[in-house]
Amino acid sequence: MAVGGLLKKMHEDPTVEEIKSISDLLTKAINEIDDDYGYAWKQSDTFAPSGSNQCARYAAYRLRGFEQKFSWPGRMKRLFDLGNLIEIQVEKIFTRMDILVDKQIEIFVDNPPIRGYLDFVIEFGGKKYIVECKSANDMAYSWRQKLKKPKDDHMRQIQIYLEAMDMEEGFLLYYGKNDSDILLIHVKRDRDFIKKLFKKYDKIYKVYNAGNIPARPYKQTSPSCAKCDAFDYCWADKEVGVSL
């Protein structure tokens, strides 16, 4: 319902539970203005570094193309916007320190085909490093601080960037959303790790090039399936697929 309609409804029936006050009305309007739901065709000719732990079937669907069901509540979109603002803040810090070399660098790997964007390259102490920036709430930040290592997904992502940039060292920068604290975790290039990761991509790519699709690794009731934007498309697909 449009804001005008809600306002009219509020005046006509002030006992309506969800819009008892003008504050409730404004809050509802803010939360709904950027809501975005629907379907769109999604296709890419490369793998994404940020999706290194995706379901193999989903990764192959990205290469084939599929009808994506997207659900972007206003709150979620604001969280992504906040992440972009945090990157801008980190860029300002590096610029003030006079250590920023480059930003938003498009990276490519030919085999397997991977494409993505690295946040920063800095030069510090006479040496260049890549920097990948991640925002974190208090709980996630404290956990990274305690373990002194990145999330597994983030580790895979930065290893891909190190390989693509042919650089030996970098940092995962965790920016605390609650207090703007910064945690830097030093990461070294791990060629054995990268080799195993690329082997997984190679298997998926060979199956795709053969005109097949990987078999579903999860049951339809799995939480991994429930949150997947290819859920409807995948489970309507009669192709069973091949086991990897």
PDB file of C-alpha atoms in Angstrom:
ATOM      1  CA  MET A   1       0.000   0.000   0.000  1.00  0.00           C
ATOM      2  CA  ALA A   2       1.288   3.476  -0.879  1.00  0.00           C
ATOM      3  CA  VAL A   3       2.215   5.894   1.892  1.00  0.00           C
ATOM      4  CA  GLY A   4      -0.820   8.042   1.132  1.00  0.00           C
ATOM      5  CA  GLY A   5      -3.093   5.038   1.477  1.00  0.00           C
ATOM      6  CA  LEU A   6      -1.511   4.054   4.769  1.00  0.00           C
ATOM      7  CA  LEU A   7      -1.883   7.582   6.087  1.00  0.00           C
ATOM      8  CA  LYS A   8      -5.561   7.626   5.089  1.00  0.00           C
ATOM      9  CA  LYS A   9      -6.073   4.240   6.713  1.00  0.00           C
ATOM     10  CA  MET A  10      -4.386   5.467   9.899  1.00  0.00           C
ATOM     11  CA  HIS A  11      -6.732   8.468  10.147  1.00  0.00           C
ATOM     12  CA  GLU A  12      -9.808   6.383   9.368  1.00  0.00           C
ATOM     13  CA  ASP A  13      -8.937   3.618  11.797  1.00  0.00           C
ATOM     14  CA  PRO A  14      -6.285   4.675  14.341  1.00  0.00           C
ATOM     15  CA  THR A  15      -6.531   1.277  16.068  1.00  0.00           C
ATOM     16  CA  VAL A  16      -4.885  -0.469  13.121  1.00  0.00           C
ATOM     17  CA  GLU A  17      -2.051  -2.319  14.850  1.00  0.00           C
ATOM     18  CA  GLU A  18       0.813  -1.748  12.404  1.00  0.00           C
ATOM     19  CA  ILE A  19       0.243   1.970  11.971  1.00  0.00           C
ATOM     20  CA  LYS A  20      -0.705   3.312  15.383  1.00  0.00           C
ATOM     21  CA  SER A  21       1.324   6.489  14.952  1.00  0.00           C
ATOM     22  CA  ILE A  22       2.981   8.690  12.369  1.00  0.00           C
ATOM     23  CA  SER A  23       6.302   7.248  13.597  1.00  0.00           C
ATOM     24  CA  ASP A  24       5.129   3.746  12.732  1.00  0.00           C
ATOM     25  CA  LEU A  25       3.959   4.963   9.350  1.00  0.00           C
ATOM     26  CA  LEU A  26       7.289   6.609   8.551  1.00  0.00           C
ATOM     27  CA  THR A  27       9.219   3.542   9.722  1.00  0.00           C
ATOM     28  CA  LYS A  28       7.062   1.301   7.541  1.00  0.00           C
ATOM     29  CA  ALA A  29       7.531   3.612   4.552  1.00  0.00           C
ATOM     30  CA  ILE A  30      11.322   3.651   5.014  1.00  0.00           C
ATOM     31  CA  ASN A  31      11.492  -0.127   5.317  1.00  0.00           C
ATOM     32  CA  GLU A  32       9.392  -0.681   2.192  1.00  0.00           C
ATOM     33  CA  ILE A  33      10.647   2.035  -0.159  1.00  0.00           C
ATOM     34  CA  ASP A  34      13.687   0.019  -1.294  1.00  0.00           C
ATOM     35  CA  ASP A  35      12.177  -3.467  -1.116  1.00  0.00           C
ATOM     36  CA  ASP A  36      12.928  -5.284  -4.340  1.00  0.00           C
ATOM     37  CA  TYR A  37      11.508  -8.705  -5.223  1.00  0.00           C
ATOM     38  CA  GLY A  38      11.096 -10.560  -8.456  1.00  0.00           C
ATOM     39  CA  TYR A  39      12.873 -12.580 -11.135  1.00  0.00           C
ATOM     40  CA  ALA A  40      15.705 -11.756 -13.526  1.00  0.00           C
ATOM     41  CA  TRP A  41      17.943 -13.709 -15.887  1.00  0.00           C
ATOM     42  CA  LYS A  42      21.407 -14.249 -14.396  1.00  0.00           C
ATOM     43  CA  GLN A  43      24.405 -15.436 -16.398  1.00  0.00           C
ATOM     44  CA  SER A  44      28.188 -15.091 -16.279  1.00  0.00           C
ATOM     45  CA  ASP A  45      30.982 -16.590 -18.345  1.00  0.00           C
ATOM     46  CA  THR A  46      33.310 -16.776 -15.325  1.00  0.00           C
ATOM     47  CA  PHE A  47      33.362 -17.947 -11.731  1.00  0.00           C
ATOM     48  CA  ALA A  48      33.258 -15.312  -8.976  1.00  0.00           C
ATOM     49  CA  PRO A  49      35.960 -15.144  -6.249  1.00  0.00           C
ATOM     50  CA  SER A  50      33.317 -14.316  -3.656  1.00  0.00           C
ATOM     51  CA  GLY A  51      31.395 -17.484  -4.541  1.00  0.00           C
ATOM     52  CA  SER A  52      34.208 -19.967  -4.076  1.00  0.00           C
ATOM     53  CA  ASN A  53      32.171 -22.140  -1.727  1.00  0.00           C
ATOM     54  CA  GLN A  54      28.959 -22.108  -3.733  1.00  0.00           C
ATOM     55  CA  CYS A  55      27.062 -25.263  -4.558  1.00  0.00           C
ATOM     56  CA  ALA A  56      28.636 -26.764  -7.700  1.00  0.00           C
ATOM     57  CA  ARG A  57      25.242 -26.943  -9.415  1.00  0.00           C
ATOM     58  CA  TYR A  58      24.645 -23.250  -8.709  1.00  0.00           C
ATOM     59  CA  ALA A  59      28.089 -22.380 -10.101  1.00  0.00           C
ATOM     60  CA  ALA A  60      27.255 -24.265 -13.316  1.00  0.00           C
ATOM     61  CA  TYR A  61      23.858 -22.548 -13.531  1.00  0.00           C
ATOM     62  CA  ARG A  62      25.670 -19.200 -13.415  1.00  0.00           C
ATOM     63  CA  LEU A  63      27.631 -20.265 -16.501  1.00  0.00           C
ATOM     64  CA  ARG A  64      24.545 -21.606 -18.299  1.00  0.00           C
ATOM     65  CA  GLY A  65      22.242 -18.828 -17.175  1.00  0.00           C
ATOM     66  CA  PHE A  66      19.154 -19.204 -15.014  1.00  0.00           C
ATOM     67  CA  GLU A  67      16.091 -17.331 -13.862  1.00  0.00           C
ATOM     68  CA  GLN A  68      17.131 -15.844 -10.541  1.00  0.00           C
ATOM     69  CA  LYS A  69      14.592 -15.177  -7.827  1.00  0.00           C
ATOM     70  CA  PHE A  70      15.795 -12.069  -6.039  1.00  0.00           C
ATOM     71  CA  SER A  71      14.648 -10.853  -2.664  1.00  0.00           C
ATOM     72  CA  TRP A  72      16.190  -7.620  -1.464  1.00  0.00           C
ATOM     73  CA  PRO A  73      14.398  -6.146   1.544  1.00  0.00           C
ATOM     74  CA  GLY A  74      15.207  -2.485   2.138  1.00  0.00           C
ATOM     75  CA  ARG A  75      17.188  -3.367   5.254  1.00  0.00           C
ATOM     76  CA  MET A  76      19.434  -5.759   3.320  1.00  0.00           C
ATOM     77  CA  LYS A  77      20.057  -3.175   0.608  1.00  0.00           C
ATOM     78  CA  ARG A  78      21.016  -0.659   3.289  1.00  0.00           C
ATOM     79  CA  LEU A  79      23.513  -3.158   4.704  1.00  0.00           C
ATOM     80  CA  PHE A  80      25.174  -3.468   1.288  1.00  0.00           C
ATOM     81  CA  ASP A  81      25.202   0.307   0.927  1.00  0.00           C
ATOM     82  CA  LEU A  82      26.848   0.539   4.348  1.00  0.00           C
ATOM     83  CA  GLY A  83      29.544  -1.866   3.156  1.00  0.00           C
ATOM     84  CA  ASN A  84      30.234   0.419   0.189  1.00  0.00           C
ATOM     85  CA  LEU A  85      30.470   3.427   2.504  1.00  0.00           C
ATOM     86  CA  ILE A  86      32.936   1.544   4.703  1.00  0.00           C
ATOM     87  CA  GLU A  87      35.136   0.876   1.663  1.00  0.00           C
ATOM     88  CA  ILE A  88      35.085   4.605   0.915  1.00  0.00           C
ATOM     89  CA  GLN A  89      36.139   5.292   4.505  1.00  0.00           C
ATOM     90  CA  VAL A  90      39.028   2.798   4.269  1.00  0.00           C
ATOM     91  CA  GLU A  91      40.101   4.385   0.987  1.00  0.00           C
ATOM     92  CA  LYS A  92      40.230   7.772   2.733  1.00  0.00           C
ATOM     93  CA  ILE A  93      42.407   6.303   5.466  1.00  0.00           C
ATOM     94  CA  PHE A  94      44.869   4.795   2.983  1.00  0.00           C
ATOM     95  CA  THR A  95      44.912   8.050   1.008  1.00  0.00           C
ATOM     96  CA  ARG A  96      45.671  10.129   4.110  1.00  0.00           C
ATOM     97  CA  MET A  97      48.477   7.691   4.944  1.00  0.00           C
ATOM     98  CA  ASP A  98      49.760   8.121   1.366  1.00  0.00           C
ATOM     99  CA  ILE A  99      49.963   4.333   0.902  1.00  0.00           C
ATOM    100  CA  LEU A 100      47.136   3.763  -1.602  1.00  0.00           C
ATOM    101  CA  VAL A 101      48.443   2.403  -4.909  1.00  0.00           C
ATOM    102  CA  ASP A 102      45.226   1.310  -6.620  1.00  0.00           C
ATOM    103  CA  LYS A 103      41.590   0.470  -5.914  1.00  0.00           C
ATOM    104  CA  GLN A 104      38.789  -1.631  -7.408  1.00  0.00           C
ATOM    105  CA  ILE A 105      41.163  -3.604  -9.620  1.00  0.00           C
ATOM    106  CA  GLU A 106      39.470  -5.971 -12.039  1.00  0.00           C
ATOM    107  CA  ILE A 107      41.176  -9.368 -11.866  1.00  0.00           C
ATOM    108  CA  PHE A 108      41.117 -12.300 -14.275  1.00  0.00           C
ATOM    109  CA  VAL A 109      42.217 -15.916 -14.135  1.00  0.00           C
ATOM    110  CA  ASP A 110      42.162 -17.742 -17.473  1.00  0.00           C
ATOM    111  CA  ASN A 111      42.068 -21.338 -16.322  1.00  0.00           C
ATOM    112  CA  PRO A 112      39.665 -21.844 -14.665  1.00  0.00           C
ATOM    113  CA  PRO A 113      37.875 -18.678 -15.823  1.00  0.00           C
ATOM    114  CA  ILE A 114      37.505 -16.330 -12.833  1.00  0.00           C
ATOM    115  CA  ARG A 115      36.687 -12.641 -12.771  1.00  0.00           C
ATOM    116  CA  GLY A 116      36.278 -10.258  -9.862  1.00  0.00           C
ATOM    117  CA  TYR A 117      37.277  -6.976  -8.252  1.00  0.00           C
ATOM    118  CA  LEU A 118      39.981  -6.528  -5.639  1.00  0.00           C
ATOM    119  CA  ASP A 119      39.399  -3.674  -3.193  1.00  0.00           C
ATOM    120  CA  PHE A 120      42.877  -2.178  -2.762  1.00  0.00           C
ATOM    121  CA  VAL A 121      46.598  -2.393  -3.381  1.00  0.00           C
ATOM    122  CA  ILE A 122      48.739  -0.512  -0.882  1.00  0.00           C
ATOM    123  CA  GLU A 123      52.469   0.045  -0.448  1.00  0.00           C
ATOM    124  CA  PHE A 124      53.644  -0.082   3.138  1.00  0.00           C
ATOM    125  CA  GLY A 125      57.192  -0.370   4.441  1.00  0.00           C
ATOM    126  CA  GLY A 126      58.529  -0.486   0.897  1.00  0.00           C
ATOM    127  CA  LYS A 127      56.392  -3.487  -0.103  1.00  0.00           C
ATOM    128  CA  LYS A 128      53.098  -3.846  -1.963  1.00  0.00           C
ATOM    129  CA  TYR A 129      50.150  -5.755  -0.516  1.00  0.00           C
ATOM    130  CA  ILE A 130      46.617  -6.459  -1.618  1.00  0.00           C
ATOM    131  CA  VAL A 131      43.819  -5.563   0.811  1.00  0.00           C
ATOM    132  CA  GLU A 132      40.311  -6.994   0.808  1.00  0.00           C
ATOM    133  CA  CYS A 133      37.863  -5.087   3.006  1.00  0.00           C
ATOM    134  CA  LYS A 134      35.005  -6.718   4.950  1.00  0.00           C
ATOM    135  CA  SER A 135      32.534  -5.166   7.376  1.00  0.00           C
ATOM    136  CA  ALA A 136      31.645  -7.077  10.541  1.00  0.00           C
ATOM    137  CA  ASN A 137      29.235  -6.707  13.425  1.00  0.00           C
ATOM    138  CA  ASP A 138      30.479  -6.987  17.018  1.00  0.00           C
ATOM    139  CA  MET A 139      30.106 -10.757  17.234  1.00  0.00           C
ATOM    140  CA  ALA A 140      31.787 -11.496  13.901  1.00  0.00           C
ATOM    141  CA  TYR A 141      34.552  -8.984  14.609  1.00  0.00           C
ATOM    142  CA  SER A 142      35.269 -10.429  18.069  1.00  0.00           C
ATOM    143  CA  TRP A 143      35.386 -13.935  16.623  1.00  0.00           C
ATOM    144  CA  ARG A 144      37.920 -12.950  13.947  1.00  0.00           C
ATOM    145  CA  GLN A 145      39.955 -11.136  16.602  1.00  0.00           C
ATOM    146  CA  LYS A 146      39.951 -14.188  18.842  1.00  0.00           C
ATOM    147  CA  LEU A 147      40.844 -16.705  16.107  1.00  0.00           C
ATOM    148  CA  LYS A 148      43.316 -14.351  14.398  1.00  0.00           C
ATOM    149  CA  LYS A 149      42.357 -15.747  11.009  1.00  0.00           C
ATOM    150  CA  PRO A 150      39.845 -14.822   8.283  1.00  0.00           C
ATOM    151  CA  LYS A 151      36.557 -16.535   7.551  1.00  0.00           C
ATOM    152  CA  ASP A 152      37.048 -19.511   5.249  1.00  0.00           C
ATOM    153  CA  ASP A 153      35.140 -17.811   2.411  1.00  0.00           C
ATOM    154  CA  HIS A 154      37.290 -14.700   2.773  1.00  0.00           C
ATOM    155  CA  MET A 155      40.473 -16.778   2.814  1.00  0.00           C
ATOM    156  CA  ARG A 156      39.513 -18.468  -0.454  1.00  0.00           C
ATOM    157  CA  GLN A 157      38.674 -15.099  -1.987  1.00  0.00           C
ATOM    158  CA  ILE A 158      41.949 -13.406  -1.056  1.00  0.00           C
ATOM    159  CA  GLN A 159      43.974 -16.432  -2.209  1.00  0.00           C
ATOM    160  CA  ILE A 160      42.342 -16.102  -5.637  1.00  0.00           C
ATOM    161  CA  TYR A 161      43.278 -12.408  -5.698  1.00  0.00           C
ATOM    162  CA  LEU A 162      46.883 -13.150  -4.692  1.00  0.00           C
ATOM    163  CA  GLU A 163      47.118 -15.676  -7.527  1.00  0.00           C
ATOM    164  CA  ALA A 164      45.505 -13.366 -10.080  1.00  0.00           C
ATOM    165  CA  MET A 165      47.742 -10.431  -9.068  1.00  0.00           C
ATOM    166  CA  ASP A 166      50.827 -12.681  -8.792  1.00  0.00           C
ATOM    167  CA  MET A 167      51.534 -11.217  -5.360  1.00  0.00           C
ATOM    168  CA  GLU A 168      52.743 -13.020  -2.259  1.00  0.00           C
ATOM    169  CA  GLU A 169      51.056 -11.219   0.625  1.00  0.00           C
ATOM    170  CA  GLY A 170      47.944  -9.304   1.529  1.00  0.00           C
ATOM    171  CA  PHE A 171      45.532  -8.390   4.290  1.00  0.00           C
ATOM    172  CA  LEU A 172      41.934  -9.117   5.159  1.00  0.00           C
ATOM    173  CA  LEU A 173      40.719  -5.870   6.711  1.00  0.00           C
ATOM    174  CA  TYR A 174      37.723  -6.271   9.029  1.00  0.00           C
ATOM    175  CA  TYR A 175      35.937  -3.021   9.783  1.00  0.00           C
ATOM    176  CA  GLY A 176      33.761  -3.034  12.897  1.00  0.00           C
ATOM    177  CA  LYS A 177      30.324  -1.693  11.992  1.00  0.00           C
ATOM    178  CA  ASN A 178      29.500  -0.956  15.611  1.00  0.00           C
ATOM    179  CA  ASP A 179      32.557   1.053  16.642  1.00  0.00           C
ATOM    180  CA  SER A 180      34.641   1.594  13.441  1.00  0.00           C
ATOM    181  CA  ASP A 181      37.483  -0.472  14.885  1.00  0.00           C
ATOM    182  CA  ILE A 182      39.838  -2.069  12.351  1.00  0.00           C
ATOM    183  CA  LEU A 183      41.372  -5.545  12.429  1.00  0.00           C
ATOM    184  CA  LEU A 184      44.025  -6.504   9.869  1.00  0.00           C
ATOM    185  CA  ILE A 185      44.848 -10.168   9.307  1.00  0.00           C
ATOM    186  CA  HIS A 186      48.023 -10.861   7.337  1.00  0.00           C
ATOM    187  CA  VAL A 187      47.682 -13.560   4.668  1.00  0.00           C
ATOM    188  CA  LYS A 188      50.404 -15.224   2.594  1.00  0.00           C
ATOM    189  CA  ARG A 189      49.895 -16.828  -0.796  1.00  0.00           C
ATOM    190  CA  ASP A 190      49.329 -20.578  -0.438  1.00  0.00           C
ATOM    191  CA  ARG A 191      49.928 -22.320  -3.763  1.00  0.00           C
ATOM    192  CA  ASP A 192      48.777 -25.747  -2.541  1.00  0.00           C
ATOM    193  CA  PHE A 193      45.546 -24.231  -1.258  1.00  0.00           C
ATOM    194  CA  ILE A 194      44.985 -22.442  -4.580  1.00  0.00           C
ATOM    195  CA  LYS A 195      45.709 -25.621  -6.540  1.00  0.00           C
ATOM    196  CA  LYS A 196      43.011 -27.526  -4.623  1.00  0.00           C
ATOM    197  CA  LEU A 197      40.545 -24.676  -5.017  1.00  0.00           C
ATOM    198  CA  PHE A 198      41.124 -24.415  -8.761  1.00  0.00           C
ATOM    199  CA  LYS A 199      40.764 -28.185  -9.084  1.00  0.00           C
ATOM    200  CA  LYS A 200      37.192 -27.832  -7.792  1.00  0.00           C
ATOM    201  CA  TYR A 201      36.477 -25.110 -10.354  1.00  0.00           C
ATOM    202  CA  ASP A 202      38.019 -27.276 -13.101  1.00  0.00           C
ATOM    203  CA  LYS A 203      35.658 -30.162 -12.334  1.00  0.00           C
ATOM    204  CA  ILE A 204      32.612 -27.919 -12.535  1.00  0.00           C
ATOM    205  CA  TYR A 205      33.839 -26.279 -15.737  1.00  0.00           C
ATOM    206  CA  LYS A 206      34.486 -29.627 -17.445  1.00  0.00           C
ATOM    207  CA  VAL A 207      30.986 -30.815 -16.567  1.00  0.00           C
ATOM    208  CA  TYR A 208      29.543 -27.560 -17.921  1.00  0.00           C
ATOM    209  CA  ASN A 209      31.586 -27.744 -21.145  1.00  0.00           C
ATOM    210  CA  ALA A 210      30.366 -31.304 -21.683  1.00  0.00           C
ATOM    211  CA  GLY A 211      26.810 -29.981 -21.704  1.00  0.00           C
ATOM    212  CA  ASN A 212      25.965 -31.421 -18.309  1.00  0.00           C
ATOM    213  CA  ILE A 213      25.153 -30.037 -14.862  1.00  0.00           C
ATOM    214  CA  PRO A 214      26.426 -31.215 -11.456  1.00  0.00           C
ATOM    215  CA  ALA A 215      23.983 -33.218  -9.366  1.00  0.00           C
ATOM    216  CA  ARG A 216      22.280 -31.462  -6.478  1.00  0.00           C
ATOM    217  CA  PRO A 217      24.459 -31.892  -3.368  1.00  0.00           C
ATOM    218  CA  TYR A 218      21.638 -31.067  -0.926  1.00  0.00           C
ATOM    219  CA  LYS A 219      18.100 -32.173  -0.194  1.00  0.00           C
ATOM    220  CA  GLN A 220      15.291 -29.811  -1.120  1.00  0.00           C
ATOM    221  CA  THR A 221      14.638 -29.171   2.586  1.00  0.00           C
ATOM    222  CA  SER A 222      18.257 -28.215   3.252  1.00  0.00           C
ATOM    223  CA  PRO A 223      18.898 -24.698   4.651  1.00  0.00           C
ATOM    224  CA  SER A 224      21.551 -24.299   1.917  1.00  0.00           C
ATOM    225  CA  CYS A 225      18.854 -24.774  -0.713  1.00  0.00           C
ATOM    226  CA  ALA A 226      16.259 -22.638   1.053  1.00  0.00           C
ATOM    227  CA  LYS A 227      18.403 -19.498   0.877  1.00  0.00           C
ATOM    228  CA  CYS A 228      19.592 -20.073  -2.710  1.00  0.00           C
ATOM    229  CA  ASP A 229      18.342 -17.648  -5.373  1.00  0.00           C
ATOM    230  CA  ALA A 230      18.270 -20.533  -7.870  1.00  0.00           C
ATOM    231  CA  PHE A 231      15.971 -22.644  -5.640  1.00  0.00           C
ATOM    232  CA  ASP A 232      12.836 -22.417  -7.803  1.00  0.00           C
ATOM    233  CA  TYR A 233      14.754 -22.820 -11.056  1.00  0.00           C
ATOM    234  CA  CYS A 234      16.878 -25.714  -9.796  1.00  0.00           C
ATOM    235  CA  TRP A 235      14.109 -27.820  -8.311  1.00  0.00           C
ATOM    236  CA  ALA A 236      11.909 -27.299 -11.360  1.00  0.00           C
ATOM    237  CA  ASP A 237      14.784 -28.559 -13.536  1.00  0.00           C
ATOM    238  CA  LYS A 238      14.260 -32.234 -14.426  1.00  0.00           C
ATOM    239  CA  GLU A 239      17.953 -32.739 -15.186  1.00  0.00           C
ATOM    240  CA  VAL A 240      19.389 -34.879 -12.399  1.00  0.00           C
ATOM    241  CA  GLY A 241      22.998 -34.034 -13.206  1.00  0.00           C
ATOM    242  CA  VAL A 242      26.278 -35.860 -12.682  1.00  0.00           C
ATOM    243  CA  SER A 243      28.134 -36.481  -9.452  1.00  0.00           C
ATOM    244  CA  LEU A 244      31.488 -34.738  -9.076  1.00  0.00           C
TER     245      LEU A 244
END
